[in-house]
Amino acid sequence: MSRSPYSTPIERPTSEPLVPLGGIQTGLVLALMLGMLAFWSREPQPFYMPNNDYFSFERLAQNLAAWRWPSDFKRMPVFPGMMGALARFMPGEHPFMQAGLWVNMLLSIGLLWLVYRIARLVVPGAPSLVVLCLAFAPQFQAMARQPLVEPA
């Protein structure tokens, strides 16, 4: 019986992480996430006019916050529901817009954590570098500070 060259296991090269994977990289990513949240909370909105769909989301959020049945469900109620729940804690004359900003910023921070967890599996040598590239991408910075971002 001849031995096939494909029957021997292939040794994969192991890559050493740039920074130890344990607490140091996780700590760096958590510090980045807290720093981003602090930066965004000081200057939360780079554009003063929300996109044109925002107002239908705000109407739905106002109805849900007041426990009124909306006249239509053109929008899924999850994001407006989060806006309505958070709006009562927002100061200023536009609490629903502030709530939308905070919901979007918190979801963006959650996305950074999710990307870090996935990058630990895919790029074990430098998962924090992947998160750093995403965090400082101009598109991510602009979209994270909008009161409403819809996937296109």
mmCIF file with all atom_site columns, C-alpha atoms in Angstrom:
data_model
loop_
_atom_site.group_PDB
_atom_site.id
_atom_site.type_symbol
_atom_site.label_atom_id
_atom_site.label_alt_id
_atom_site.label_comp_id
_atom_site.label_asym_id
_atom_site.label_entity_id
_atom_site.label_seq_id
_atom_site.pdbx_PDB_ins_code
_atom_site.Cartn_x
_atom_site.Cartn_y
_atom_site.Cartn_z
_atom_site.occupancy
_atom_site.B_iso_or_equiv
_atom_site.pdbx_formal_charge
_atom_site.auth_seq_id
_atom_site.auth_comp_id
_atom_site.auth_asym_id
_atom_site.auth_atom_id
_atom_site.pdbx_PDB_model_num
ATOM 1   C CA . MET A 1 1   ? 0.000   0.000  0.000  1.00 0.00 ? 1   MET A CA 1
ATOM 2   C CA . SER A 1 2   ? 1.537   3.279  -1.069 1.00 0.00 ? 2   SER A CA 1
ATOM 3   C CA . ARG A 1 3   ? 1.400   6.245  1.142  1.00 0.00 ? 3   ARG A CA 1
ATOM 4   C CA . SER A 1 4   ? -0.237  9.340  -0.331 1.00 0.00 ? 4   SER A CA 1
ATOM 5   C CA . PRO A 1 5   ? 1.531   12.688 0.131  1.00 0.00 ? 5   PRO A CA 1
ATOM 6   C CA . TYR A 1 6   ? -1.812  14.124 1.166  1.00 0.00 ? 6   TYR A CA 1
ATOM 7   C CA . SER A 1 7   ? -2.194  11.837 4.156  1.00 0.00 ? 7   SER A CA 1
ATOM 8   C CA . THR A 1 8   ? 0.497   13.543 6.204  1.00 0.00 ? 8   THR A CA 1
ATOM 9   C CA . PRO A 1 9   ? -0.679  16.448 8.298  1.00 0.00 ? 9   PRO A CA 1
ATOM 10  C CA . ILE A 1 10  ? 0.435   19.876 7.218  1.00 0.00 ? 10  ILE A CA 1
ATOM 11  C CA . GLU A 1 11  ? 2.147   21.919 9.845  1.00 0.00 ? 11  GLU A CA 1
ATOM 12  C CA . ARG A 1 12  ? 0.852   25.439 9.974  1.00 0.00 ? 12  ARG A CA 1
ATOM 13  C CA . PRO A 1 13  ? 3.223   28.183 10.973 1.00 0.00 ? 13  PRO A CA 1
ATOM 14  C CA . THR A 1 14  ? 2.335   29.764 14.259 1.00 0.00 ? 14  THR A CA 1
ATOM 15  C CA . SER A 1 15  ? 2.467   33.486 14.514 1.00 0.00 ? 15  SER A CA 1
ATOM 16  C CA . GLU A 1 16  ? 3.391   35.093 17.754 1.00 0.00 ? 16  GLU A CA 1
ATOM 17  C CA . PRO A 1 17  ? 1.123   37.981 18.735 1.00 0.00 ? 17  PRO A CA 1
ATOM 18  C CA . LEU A 1 18  ? 2.607   41.453 18.549 1.00 0.00 ? 18  LEU A CA 1
ATOM 19  C CA . VAL A 1 19  ? 1.358   42.058 22.069 1.00 0.00 ? 19  VAL A CA 1
ATOM 20  C CA . PRO A 1 20  ? 0.446   39.185 24.409 1.00 0.00 ? 20  PRO A CA 1
ATOM 21  C CA . LEU A 1 21  ? -3.172  38.232 23.789 1.00 0.00 ? 21  LEU A CA 1
ATOM 22  C CA . GLY A 1 22  ? -4.184  38.058 27.410 1.00 0.00 ? 22  GLY A CA 1
ATOM 23  C CA . GLY A 1 23  ? -5.071  41.111 29.371 1.00 0.00 ? 23  GLY A CA 1
ATOM 24  C CA . ILE A 1 24  ? -2.862  43.644 27.626 1.00 0.00 ? 24  ILE A CA 1
ATOM 25  C CA . GLN A 1 25  ? -4.604  43.621 24.240 1.00 0.00 ? 25  GLN A CA 1
ATOM 26  C CA . THR A 1 26  ? -8.040  43.369 25.832 1.00 0.00 ? 26  THR A CA 1
ATOM 27  C CA . GLY A 1 27  ? -7.133  46.271 28.095 1.00 0.00 ? 27  GLY A CA 1
ATOM 28  C CA . LEU A 1 28  ? -5.933  48.304 25.121 1.00 0.00 ? 28  LEU A CA 1
ATOM 29  C CA . VAL A 1 29  ? -9.171  47.668 23.232 1.00 0.00 ? 29  VAL A CA 1
ATOM 30  C CA . LEU A 1 30  ? -11.293 48.548 26.291 1.00 0.00 ? 30  LEU A CA 1
ATOM 31  C CA . ALA A 1 31  ? -9.279  51.749 26.771 1.00 0.00 ? 31  ALA A CA 1
ATOM 32  C CA . LEU A 1 32  ? -9.807  52.588 23.099 1.00 0.00 ? 32  LEU A CA 1
ATOM 33  C CA . MET A 1 33  ? -13.550 52.000 23.452 1.00 0.00 ? 33  MET A CA 1
ATOM 34  C CA . LEU A 1 34  ? -13.791 54.215 26.552 1.00 0.00 ? 34  LEU A CA 1
ATOM 35  C CA . GLY A 1 35  ? -11.677 56.891 24.868 1.00 0.00 ? 35  GLY A CA 1
ATOM 36  C CA . MET A 1 36  ? -13.912 56.844 21.788 1.00 0.00 ? 36  MET A CA 1
ATOM 37  C CA . LEU A 1 37  ? -17.032 57.141 23.913 1.00 0.00 ? 37  LEU A CA 1
ATOM 38  C CA . ALA A 1 38  ? -15.530 60.060 25.851 1.00 0.00 ? 38  ALA A CA 1
ATOM 39  C CA . PHE A 1 39  ? -14.475 61.793 22.624 1.00 0.00 ? 39  PHE A CA 1
ATOM 40  C CA . TRP A 1 40  ? -17.865 61.263 20.990 1.00 0.00 ? 40  TRP A CA 1
ATOM 41  C CA . SER A 1 41  ? -19.775 62.449 24.051 1.00 0.00 ? 41  SER A CA 1
ATOM 42  C CA . ARG A 1 42  ? -17.901 65.775 24.044 1.00 0.00 ? 42  ARG A CA 1
ATOM 43  C CA . GLU A 1 43  ? -18.502 66.353 20.323 1.00 0.00 ? 43  GLU A CA 1
ATOM 44  C CA . PRO A 1 44  ? -21.306 63.945 19.501 1.00 0.00 ? 44  PRO A CA 1
ATOM 45  C CA . GLN A 1 45  ? -22.638 65.239 16.204 1.00 0.00 ? 45  GLN A CA 1
ATOM 46  C CA . PRO A 1 46  ? -20.454 66.532 13.379 1.00 0.00 ? 46  PRO A CA 1
ATOM 47  C CA . PHE A 1 47  ? -23.483 67.324 11.176 1.00 0.00 ? 47  PHE A CA 1
ATOM 48  C CA . TYR A 1 48  ? -26.360 69.443 12.401 1.00 0.00 ? 48  TYR A CA 1
ATOM 49  C CA . MET A 1 49  ? -29.059 68.148 10.065 1.00 0.00 ? 49  MET A CA 1
ATOM 50  C CA . PRO A 1 50  ? -30.051 64.492 10.437 1.00 0.00 ? 50  PRO A CA 1
ATOM 51  C CA . ASN A 1 51  ? -30.823 62.454 7.351  1.00 0.00 ? 51  ASN A CA 1
ATOM 52  C CA . ASN A 1 52  ? -34.300 62.651 5.846  1.00 0.00 ? 52  ASN A CA 1
ATOM 53  C CA . ASP A 1 53  ? -35.562 59.356 7.323  1.00 0.00 ? 53  ASP A CA 1
ATOM 54  C CA . TYR A 1 54  ? -34.782 60.436 10.868 1.00 0.00 ? 54  TYR A CA 1
ATOM 55  C CA . PHE A 1 55  ? -38.083 62.232 11.410 1.00 0.00 ? 55  PHE A CA 1
ATOM 56  C CA . SER A 1 56  ? -40.220 59.154 10.754 1.00 0.00 ? 56  SER A CA 1
ATOM 57  C CA . PHE A 1 57  ? -38.084 57.274 13.288 1.00 0.00 ? 57  PHE A CA 1
ATOM 58  C CA . GLU A 1 58  ? -38.525 60.104 15.798 1.00 0.00 ? 58  GLU A CA 1
ATOM 59  C CA . ARG A 1 59  ? -42.328 60.077 15.369 1.00 0.00 ? 59  ARG A CA 1
ATOM 60  C CA . LEU A 1 60  ? -42.382 56.339 15.977 1.00 0.00 ? 60  LEU A CA 1
ATOM 61  C CA . ALA A 1 61  ? -40.099 56.762 19.028 1.00 0.00 ? 61  ALA A CA 1
ATOM 62  C CA . GLN A 1 62  ? -42.405 59.479 20.434 1.00 0.00 ? 62  GLN A CA 1
ATOM 63  C CA . ASN A 1 63  ? -45.427 57.228 19.994 1.00 0.00 ? 63  ASN A CA 1
ATOM 64  C CA . LEU A 1 64  ? -43.697 54.281 21.633 1.00 0.00 ? 64  LEU A CA 1
ATOM 65  C CA . ALA A 1 65  ? -42.413 56.435 24.517 1.00 0.00 ? 65  ALA A CA 1
ATOM 66  C CA . ALA A 1 66  ? -45.962 57.712 25.146 1.00 0.00 ? 66  ALA A CA 1
ATOM 67  C CA . TRP A 1 67  ? -47.373 54.140 24.936 1.00 0.00 ? 67  TRP A CA 1
ATOM 68  C CA . ARG A 1 68  ? -49.461 55.088 21.881 1.00 0.00 ? 68  ARG A CA 1
ATOM 69  C CA . TRP A 1 69  ? -50.051 52.685 19.031 1.00 0.00 ? 69  TRP A CA 1
ATOM 70  C CA . PRO A 1 70  ? -48.355 54.200 15.943 1.00 0.00 ? 70  PRO A CA 1
ATOM 71  C CA . SER A 1 71  ? -50.510 55.021 12.927 1.00 0.00 ? 71  SER A CA 1
ATOM 72  C CA . ASP A 1 72  ? -48.140 53.014 10.707 1.00 0.00 ? 72  ASP A CA 1
ATOM 73  C CA . PHE A 1 73  ? -45.140 50.773 11.002 1.00 0.00 ? 73  PHE A CA 1
ATOM 74  C CA . LYS A 1 74  ? -43.050 51.916 8.050  1.00 0.00 ? 74  LYS A CA 1
ATOM 75  C CA . ARG A 1 75  ? -40.037 51.477 10.311 1.00 0.00 ? 75  ARG A CA 1
ATOM 76  C CA . MET A 1 76  ? -39.048 48.535 12.442 1.00 0.00 ? 76  MET A CA 1
ATOM 77  C CA . PRO A 1 77  ? -39.728 49.494 16.078 1.00 0.00 ? 77  PRO A CA 1
ATOM 78  C CA . VAL A 1 78  ? -36.426 48.303 17.612 1.00 0.00 ? 78  VAL A CA 1
ATOM 79  C CA . PHE A 1 79  ? -34.270 51.415 17.100 1.00 0.00 ? 79  PHE A CA 1
ATOM 80  C CA . PRO A 1 80  ? -37.161 53.841 17.784 1.00 0.00 ? 80  PRO A CA 1
ATOM 81  C CA . GLY A 1 81  ? -38.026 51.784 20.870 1.00 0.00 ? 81  GLY A CA 1
ATOM 82  C CA . MET A 1 82  ? -34.485 52.225 22.178 1.00 0.00 ? 82  MET A CA 1
ATOM 83  C CA . MET A 1 83  ? -34.674 55.940 21.346 1.00 0.00 ? 83  MET A CA 1
ATOM 84  C CA . GLY A 1 84  ? -37.978 56.264 23.203 1.00 0.00 ? 84  GLY A CA 1
ATOM 85  C CA . ALA A 1 85  ? -36.689 54.422 26.265 1.00 0.00 ? 85  ALA A CA 1
ATOM 86  C CA . LEU A 1 86  ? -33.550 56.565 26.457 1.00 0.00 ? 86  LEU A CA 1
ATOM 87  C CA . ALA A 1 87  ? -35.137 59.924 25.547 1.00 0.00 ? 87  ALA A CA 1
ATOM 88  C CA . ARG A 1 88  ? -36.590 60.491 29.010 1.00 0.00 ? 88  ARG A CA 1
ATOM 89  C CA . PHE A 1 89  ? -33.038 60.665 30.388 1.00 0.00 ? 89  PHE A CA 1
ATOM 90  C CA . MET A 1 90  ? -31.723 63.111 27.772 1.00 0.00 ? 90  MET A CA 1
ATOM 91  C CA . PRO A 1 91  ? -31.429 66.835 28.502 1.00 0.00 ? 91  PRO A CA 1
ATOM 92  C CA . GLY A 1 92  ? -32.027 69.632 26.035 1.00 0.00 ? 92  GLY A CA 1
ATOM 93  C CA . GLU A 1 93  ? -34.736 70.581 23.617 1.00 0.00 ? 93  GLU A CA 1
ATOM 94  C CA . HIS A 1 94  ? -34.247 67.526 21.333 1.00 0.00 ? 94  HIS A CA 1
ATOM 95  C CA . PRO A 1 95  ? -34.223 64.517 23.653 1.00 0.00 ? 95  PRO A CA 1
ATOM 96  C CA . PHE A 1 96  ? -35.107 62.019 20.912 1.00 0.00 ? 96  PHE A CA 1
ATOM 97  C CA . MET A 1 97  ? -32.246 63.182 18.717 1.00 0.00 ? 97  MET A CA 1
ATOM 98  C CA . GLN A 1 98  ? -29.854 62.962 21.668 1.00 0.00 ? 98  GLN A CA 1
ATOM 99  C CA . ALA A 1 99  ? -31.193 59.490 22.454 1.00 0.00 ? 99  ALA A CA 1
ATOM 100 C CA . GLY A 1 100 ? -30.657 58.440 18.837 1.00 0.00 ? 100 GLY A CA 1
ATOM 101 C CA . LEU A 1 101 ? -27.084 59.727 19.003 1.00 0.00 ? 101 LEU A CA 1
ATOM 102 C CA . TRP A 1 102 ? -26.371 57.812 22.203 1.00 0.00 ? 102 TRP A CA 1
ATOM 103 C CA . VAL A 1 103 ? -27.968 54.594 20.965 1.00 0.00 ? 103 VAL A CA 1
ATOM 104 C CA . ASN A 1 104 ? -25.890 54.771 17.794 1.00 0.00 ? 104 ASN A CA 1
ATOM 105 C CA . MET A 1 105 ? -22.685 55.584 19.686 1.00 0.00 ? 105 MET A CA 1
ATOM 106 C CA . LEU A 1 106 ? -23.226 52.686 22.110 1.00 0.00 ? 106 LEU A CA 1
ATOM 107 C CA . LEU A 1 107 ? -23.965 50.294 19.247 1.00 0.00 ? 107 LEU A CA 1
ATOM 108 C CA . SER A 1 108 ? -20.771 51.482 17.528 1.00 0.00 ? 108 SER A CA 1
ATOM 109 C CA . ILE A 1 109 ? -18.779 50.748 20.687 1.00 0.00 ? 109 ILE A CA 1
ATOM 110 C CA . GLY A 1 110 ? -20.393 47.317 20.740 1.00 0.00 ? 110 GLY A CA 1
ATOM 111 C CA . LEU A 1 111 ? -19.320 46.823 17.127 1.00 0.00 ? 111 LEU A CA 1
ATOM 112 C CA . LEU A 1 112 ? -15.702 47.544 18.094 1.00 0.00 ? 112 LEU A CA 1
ATOM 113 C CA . TRP A 1 113 ? -15.897 44.837 20.764 1.00 0.00 ? 113 TRP A CA 1
ATOM 114 C CA . LEU A 1 114 ? -17.479 42.372 18.314 1.00 0.00 ? 114 LEU A CA 1
ATOM 115 C CA . VAL A 1 115 ? -14.776 43.048 15.713 1.00 0.00 ? 115 VAL A CA 1
ATOM 116 C CA . TYR A 1 116 ? -12.127 42.506 18.392 1.00 0.00 ? 116 TYR A CA 1
ATOM 117 C CA . ARG A 1 117 ? -13.627 39.151 19.375 1.00 0.00 ? 117 ARG A CA 1
ATOM 118 C CA . ILE A 1 118 ? -13.765 38.020 15.746 1.00 0.00 ? 118 ILE A CA 1
ATOM 119 C CA . ALA A 1 119 ? -10.271 39.353 14.990 1.00 0.00 ? 119 ALA A CA 1
ATOM 120 C CA . ARG A 1 120 ? -8.864  37.287 17.861 1.00 0.00 ? 120 ARG A CA 1
ATOM 121 C CA . LEU A 1 121 ? -9.913  34.205 15.896 1.00 0.00 ? 121 LEU A CA 1
ATOM 122 C CA . VAL A 1 122 ? -9.063  35.397 12.394 1.00 0.00 ? 122 VAL A CA 1
ATOM 123 C CA . VAL A 1 123 ? -5.925  37.488 13.008 1.00 0.00 ? 123 VAL A CA 1
ATOM 124 C CA . PRO A 1 124 ? -4.484  36.063 16.222 1.00 0.00 ? 124 PRO A CA 1
ATOM 125 C CA . GLY A 1 125 ? -1.263  38.023 15.824 1.00 0.00 ? 125 GLY A CA 1
ATOM 126 C CA . ALA A 1 126 ? -2.784  41.492 16.034 1.00 0.00 ? 126 ALA A CA 1
ATOM 127 C CA . PRO A 1 127 ? -6.512  41.703 16.805 1.00 0.00 ? 127 PRO A CA 1
ATOM 128 C CA . SER A 1 128 ? -6.165  45.104 18.443 1.00 0.00 ? 128 SER A CA 1
ATOM 129 C CA . LEU A 1 129 ? -4.645  46.481 15.229 1.00 0.00 ? 129 LEU A CA 1
ATOM 130 C CA . VAL A 1 130 ? -7.811  45.483 13.337 1.00 0.00 ? 130 VAL A CA 1
ATOM 131 C CA . VAL A 1 131 ? -9.959  47.309 15.899 1.00 0.00 ? 131 VAL A CA 1
ATOM 132 C CA . LEU A 1 132 ? -7.677  50.335 15.765 1.00 0.00 ? 132 LEU A CA 1
ATOM 133 C CA . CYS A 1 133 ? -7.997  50.516 11.970 1.00 0.00 ? 133 CYS A CA 1
ATOM 134 C CA . LEU A 1 134 ? -11.792 50.357 12.212 1.00 0.00 ? 134 LEU A CA 1
ATOM 135 C CA . ALA A 1 135 ? -12.005 52.851 15.072 1.00 0.00 ? 135 ALA A CA 1
ATOM 136 C CA . PHE A 1 136 ? -10.079 55.547 13.228 1.00 0.00 ? 136 PHE A CA 1
ATOM 137 C CA . ALA A 1 137 ? -11.615 54.998 9.805  1.00 0.00 ? 137 ALA A CA 1
ATOM 138 C CA . PRO A 1 138 ? -13.303 58.272 8.732  1.00 0.00 ? 138 PRO A CA 1
ATOM 139 C CA . GLN A 1 139 ? -16.509 56.516 7.670  1.00 0.00 ? 139 GLN A CA 1
ATOM 140 C CA . PHE A 1 140 ? -16.832 54.807 11.059 1.00 0.00 ? 140 PHE A CA 1
ATOM 141 C CA . GLN A 1 141 ? -16.199 58.078 12.884 1.00 0.00 ? 141 GLN A CA 1
ATOM 142 C CA . ALA A 1 142 ? -18.828 59.926 10.841 1.00 0.00 ? 142 ALA A CA 1
ATOM 143 C CA . MET A 1 143 ? -21.494 57.215 11.025 1.00 0.00 ? 143 MET A CA 1
ATOM 144 C CA . ALA A 1 144 ? -21.033 56.531 14.739 1.00 0.00 ? 144 ALA A CA 1
ATOM 145 C CA . ARG A 1 145 ? -21.992 60.136 15.512 1.00 0.00 ? 145 ARG A CA 1
ATOM 146 C CA . GLN A 1 146 ? -25.235 60.303 13.582 1.00 0.00 ? 146 GLN A CA 1
ATOM 147 C CA . PRO A 1 147 ? -28.667 60.152 15.216 1.00 0.00 ? 147 PRO A CA 1
ATOM 148 C CA . LEU A 1 148 ? -29.742 57.510 12.714 1.00 0.00 ? 148 LEU A CA 1
ATOM 149 C CA . VAL A 1 149 ? -27.769 55.280 10.412 1.00 0.00 ? 149 VAL A CA 1
ATOM 150 C CA . GLU A 1 150 ? -29.564 52.845 8.159  1.00 0.00 ? 150 GLU A CA 1
ATOM 151 C CA . PRO A 1 151 ? -27.732 50.065 6.401  1.00 0.00 ? 151 PRO A CA 1
ATOM 152 C CA . ALA A 1 152 ? -27.790 50.644 2.681  1.00 0.00 ? 152 ALA A CA 1
#
